[in-house]
Amino acid sequence: MIDFAALQDYVFEDRVYDSNIHGLAHWRQVEFNGLLLAKKTKADVTVVRLFALFHDSKRESDGYDSKHGGRGAEFALKCREEKLFEITDEQFEKLYHACKHHTTERSSGDPTIDTCYDADRLDLGRVDFLLDPQKMATSAGALIATKSRKENVPTQKMRDWLLRFEF
């Protein structure tokens, strides 16, 4: 059993950059989004929850930071080696891949990895981007993006709208 609260505290304390855009509120929203998507995608929720913590944990700025995903993946590896959490090798491979490639790969073909990608993308409203169904990796993510556009959800209201979203 993973103590996600303790792990979150550890990851948060080890960050190199204190961000309002890619920080704790974003990590929590990505977790929420991932759990919402997993109802449809059948993704491994343990991997999704770990992705939410690690994917932006090693950002050095809120601007373009092409290597942050790889640094987050390596930090996840370090934490696993230090026994801060235990998952199977298969789960870890998915976590590592999702963290490393979440900004460069549109989809992987794996439901868990793709759920991670869309969990992050569904929070683009925080930086004033409308959701684009064509850029989602899962059909569930595309459905949410399509509905948000049909309902003309303002980007700054996306998080509130997602809290009430039902498939």
mmCIF file of C-alpha atoms in Angstrom:
data_model
loop_
_atom_site.group_PDB
_atom_site.id
_atom_site.type_symbol
_atom_site.label_atom_id
_atom_site.label_comp_id
_atom_site.label_asym_id
_atom_site.label_seq_id
_atom_site.Cartn_x
_atom_site.Cartn_y
_atom_site.Cartn_z
ATOM 1 C CA MET A 1 0.000 0.000 0.000
ATOM 2 C CA ILE A 2 1.417 3.392 -0.992
ATOM 3 C CA ASP A 3 1.136 6.272 1.457
ATOM 4 C CA PHE A 4 0.306 8.869 -1.204
ATOM 5 C CA ALA A 5 0.066 11.744 1.289
ATOM 6 C CA ALA A 6 3.565 11.111 2.630
ATOM 7 C CA LEU A 7 4.941 10.577 -0.868
ATOM 8 C CA GLN A 8 3.317 13.812 -2.069
ATOM 9 C CA ASP A 9 4.920 15.694 0.815
ATOM 10 C CA TYR A 10 8.326 14.206 -0.019
ATOM 11 C CA VAL A 11 8.049 14.983 -3.741
ATOM 12 C CA PHE A 12 6.782 18.506 -3.040
ATOM 13 C CA GLU A 13 9.624 19.243 -0.621
ATOM 14 C CA ASP A 14 12.208 17.992 -3.146
ATOM 15 C CA ARG A 15 11.065 20.222 -6.019
ATOM 16 C CA VAL A 16 13.577 22.691 -7.443
ATOM 17 C CA TYR A 17 11.073 25.322 -8.530
ATOM 18 C CA ASP A 18 8.011 26.620 -6.693
ATOM 19 C CA SER A 19 5.361 27.006 -9.373
ATOM 20 C CA ASN A 20 1.817 28.301 -9.292
ATOM 21 C CA ILE A 21 1.190 26.806 -12.746
ATOM 22 C CA HIS A 22 2.862 23.390 -12.425
ATOM 23 C CA GLY A 23 2.702 22.975 -8.653
ATOM 24 C CA LEU A 24 0.614 21.153 -6.110
ATOM 25 C CA ALA A 25 -2.795 22.392 -7.308
ATOM 26 C CA HIS A 26 -1.945 21.120 -10.798
ATOM 27 C CA TRP A 27 -0.708 17.772 -9.466
ATOM 28 C CA ARG A 28 -3.942 17.312 -7.550
ATOM 29 C CA GLN A 29 -6.043 18.252 -10.581
ATOM 30 C CA VAL A 30 -4.101 15.801 -12.756
ATOM 31 C CA GLU A 31 -4.822 13.081 -10.188
ATOM 32 C CA PHE A 32 -8.523 13.977 -10.197
ATOM 33 C CA ASN A 33 -8.621 14.040 -13.997
ATOM 34 C CA GLY A 34 -6.818 10.709 -14.218
ATOM 35 C CA LEU A 35 -9.208 9.018 -11.811
ATOM 36 C CA LEU A 36 -12.147 10.452 -13.762
ATOM 37 C CA LEU A 37 -10.732 9.140 -17.046
ATOM 38 C CA ALA A 38 -9.828 5.749 -15.561
ATOM 39 C CA LYS A 39 -13.529 5.040 -15.052
ATOM 40 C CA LYS A 40 -13.717 4.721 -18.840
ATOM 41 C CA THR A 41 -10.183 3.772 -19.854
ATOM 42 C CA LYS A 42 -9.663 1.118 -17.151
ATOM 43 C CA ALA A 43 -6.198 2.559 -16.548
ATOM 44 C CA ASP A 44 -4.086 1.420 -13.620
ATOM 45 C CA VAL A 45 -5.020 4.057 -11.032
ATOM 46 C CA THR A 46 -1.850 3.528 -9.016
ATOM 47 C CA VAL A 47 0.257 4.514 -12.020
ATOM 48 C CA VAL A 48 -2.067 7.438 -12.781
ATOM 49 C CA ARG A 49 -1.795 8.742 -9.215
ATOM 50 C CA LEU A 50 1.995 8.399 -9.211
ATOM 51 C CA PHE A 51 2.188 10.171 -12.576
ATOM 52 C CA ALA A 52 0.299 13.122 -11.105
ATOM 53 C CA LEU A 53 3.034 13.498 -8.476
ATOM 54 C CA PHE A 54 6.122 12.978 -10.611
ATOM 55 C CA HIS A 55 5.363 14.316 -14.105
ATOM 56 C CA ASP A 56 6.136 17.993 -13.328
ATOM 57 C CA SER A 57 8.041 17.479 -10.074
ATOM 58 C CA LYS A 58 11.406 18.426 -11.553
ATOM 59 C CA ARG A 59 10.449 21.470 -13.609
ATOM 60 C CA GLU A 60 13.020 24.232 -13.471
ATOM 61 C CA SER A 61 10.637 26.906 -14.761
ATOM 62 C CA ASP A 62 7.098 27.443 -15.998
ATOM 63 C CA GLY A 63 8.429 28.192 -19.462
ATOM 64 C CA TYR A 64 9.671 25.728 -22.044
ATOM 65 C CA ASP A 65 11.531 22.992 -20.183
ATOM 66 C CA SER A 66 11.948 20.112 -22.608
ATOM 67 C CA LYS A 67 13.761 17.825 -20.181
ATOM 68 C CA HIS A 68 11.469 18.134 -17.163
ATOM 69 C CA GLY A 69 9.600 14.915 -17.975
ATOM 70 C CA GLY A 70 12.815 12.924 -18.105
ATOM 71 C CA ARG A 71 13.983 14.448 -14.841
ATOM 72 C CA GLY A 72 10.627 13.583 -13.249
ATOM 73 C CA ALA A 73 10.926 10.003 -14.524
ATOM 74 C CA GLU A 74 14.435 9.681 -13.079
ATOM 75 C CA PHE A 75 13.243 11.120 -9.756
ATOM 76 C CA ALA A 76 10.470 8.502 -9.699
ATOM 77 C CA LEU A 77 13.152 5.840 -10.274
ATOM 78 C CA LYS A 78 15.231 7.232 -7.392
ATOM 79 C CA CYS A 79 12.203 7.234 -5.089
ATOM 80 C CA ARG A 80 11.373 3.664 -6.058
ATOM 81 C CA GLU A 81 14.951 2.553 -5.453
ATOM 82 C CA GLU A 82 14.785 4.214 -2.027
ATOM 83 C CA LYS A 83 11.622 2.169 -1.350
ATOM 84 C CA LEU A 84 9.422 5.257 -0.941
ATOM 85 C CA PHE A 85 6.812 3.346 -2.953
ATOM 86 C CA GLU A 86 6.549 -0.162 -4.344
ATOM 87 C CA ILE A 87 4.959 -1.153 -7.638
ATOM 88 C CA THR A 88 5.597 -3.915 -10.147
ATOM 89 C CA ASP A 89 8.211 -3.532 -12.874
ATOM 90 C CA GLU A 90 5.435 -3.324 -15.482
ATOM 91 C CA GLN A 91 3.715 -0.536 -13.572
ATOM 92 C CA PHE A 92 6.995 1.315 -13.185
ATOM 93 C CA GLU A 93 7.786 1.044 -16.899
ATOM 94 C CA LYS A 94 4.449 2.712 -17.648
ATOM 95 C CA LEU A 95 5.020 5.423 -15.045
ATOM 96 C CA TYR A 96 8.513 6.134 -16.327
ATOM 97 C CA HIS A 97 7.343 6.273 -19.954
ATOM 98 C CA ALA A 98 4.385 8.529 -19.149
ATOM 99 C CA CYS A 99 6.515 10.986 -17.168
ATOM 100 C CA LYS A 100 9.306 11.083 -19.727
ATOM 101 C CA HIS A 101 7.103 11.497 -22.800
ATOM 102 C CA HIS A 102 4.023 13.382 -21.551
ATOM 103 C CA THR A 103 4.857 16.526 -23.514
ATOM 104 C CA THR A 104 6.325 14.926 -26.637
ATOM 105 C CA GLU A 105 4.127 11.928 -27.462
ATOM 106 C CA ARG A 106 0.475 12.390 -28.433
ATOM 107 C CA SER A 107 -0.411 8.805 -27.579
ATOM 108 C CA SER A 108 1.361 5.572 -26.750
ATOM 109 C CA GLY A 109 -1.357 3.011 -27.431
ATOM 110 C CA ASP A 110 -1.337 1.929 -23.778
ATOM 111 C CA PRO A 111 -4.524 2.859 -21.879
ATOM 112 C CA THR A 112 -2.705 3.687 -18.650
ATOM 113 C CA ILE A 113 -0.014 5.843 -20.253
ATOM 114 C CA ASP A 114 -2.567 7.580 -22.456
ATOM 115 C CA THR A 115 -4.784 8.247 -19.438
ATOM 116 C CA CYS A 116 -1.808 9.937 -17.784
ATOM 117 C CA TYR A 117 -1.277 12.108 -20.848
ATOM 118 C CA ASP A 118 -4.913 13.191 -20.980
ATOM 119 C CA ALA A 119 -5.102 13.753 -17.228
ATOM 120 C CA ASP A 120 -2.419 16.400 -17.693
ATOM 121 C CA ARG A 121 -3.935 17.823 -20.900
ATOM 122 C CA LEU A 122 -7.358 18.218 -19.301
ATOM 123 C CA ASP A 123 -5.801 20.845 -17.028
ATOM 124 C CA LEU A 124 -4.638 23.121 -19.843
ATOM 125 C CA GLY A 125 -7.384 25.589 -18.982
ATOM 126 C CA ARG A 126 -5.192 26.806 -16.130
ATOM 127 C CA VAL A 127 -2.888 28.341 -18.760
ATOM 128 C CA ASP A 128 -5.816 29.571 -20.877
ATOM 129 C CA PHE A 129 -5.812 26.829 -23.537
ATOM 130 C CA LEU A 130 -9.088 25.384 -24.778
ATOM 131 C CA LEU A 131 -9.192 21.606 -24.801
ATOM 132 C CA ASP A 132 -8.613 20.097 -28.228
ATOM 133 C CA PRO A 133 -10.238 16.701 -28.854
ATOM 134 C CA GLN A 134 -7.695 16.013 -31.619
ATOM 135 C CA LYS A 135 -4.827 16.269 -29.155
ATOM 136 C CA MET A 136 -6.221 13.818 -26.642
ATOM 137 C CA ALA A 137 -4.760 10.333 -26.368
ATOM 138 C CA THR A 138 -7.946 8.575 -25.215
ATOM 139 C CA SER A 139 -11.492 8.563 -26.498
ATOM 140 C CA ALA A 140 -12.629 9.535 -22.989
ATOM 141 C CA GLY A 141 -10.344 12.580 -23.049
ATOM 142 C CA ALA A 142 -11.581 13.503 -26.518
ATOM 143 C CA LEU A 143 -15.189 13.185 -25.333
ATOM 144 C CA ILE A 144 -14.540 15.536 -22.405
ATOM 145 C CA ALA A 145 -12.770 18.027 -24.673
ATOM 146 C CA THR A 146 -15.634 17.899 -27.180
ATOM 147 C CA LYS A 147 -18.268 18.439 -24.483
ATOM 148 C CA SER A 148 -16.318 21.337 -22.988
ATOM 149 C CA ARG A 149 -16.272 23.032 -26.390
ATOM 150 C CA LYS A 150 -19.965 22.360 -27.061
ATOM 151 C CA GLU A 151 -20.819 23.872 -23.690
ATOM 152 C CA ASN A 152 -18.434 26.820 -24.266
ATOM 153 C CA VAL A 153 -16.715 26.263 -20.938
ATOM 154 C CA PRO A 154 -14.378 29.205 -20.276
ATOM 155 C CA THR A 155 -10.797 28.044 -19.700
ATOM 156 C CA GLN A 156 -10.694 29.614 -16.244
ATOM 157 C CA LYS A 157 -13.809 27.584 -15.261
ATOM 158 C CA MET A 158 -12.564 24.231 -16.589
ATOM 159 C CA ARG A 159 -11.556 22.816 -13.196
ATOM 160 C CA ASP A 160 -14.964 23.604 -11.698
ATOM 161 C CA TRP A 161 -16.701 22.129 -14.750
ATOM 162 C CA LEU A 162 -14.648 18.926 -14.510
ATOM 163 C CA LEU A 163 -15.653 18.496 -10.868
ATOM 164 C CA ARG A 164 -19.244 18.096 -12.039
ATOM 165 C CA PHE A 165 -18.502 16.124 -15.215
ATOM 166 C CA GLU A 166 -20.236 12.794 -15.682
ATOM 167 C CA PHE A 167 -19.788 10.307 -18.486
#
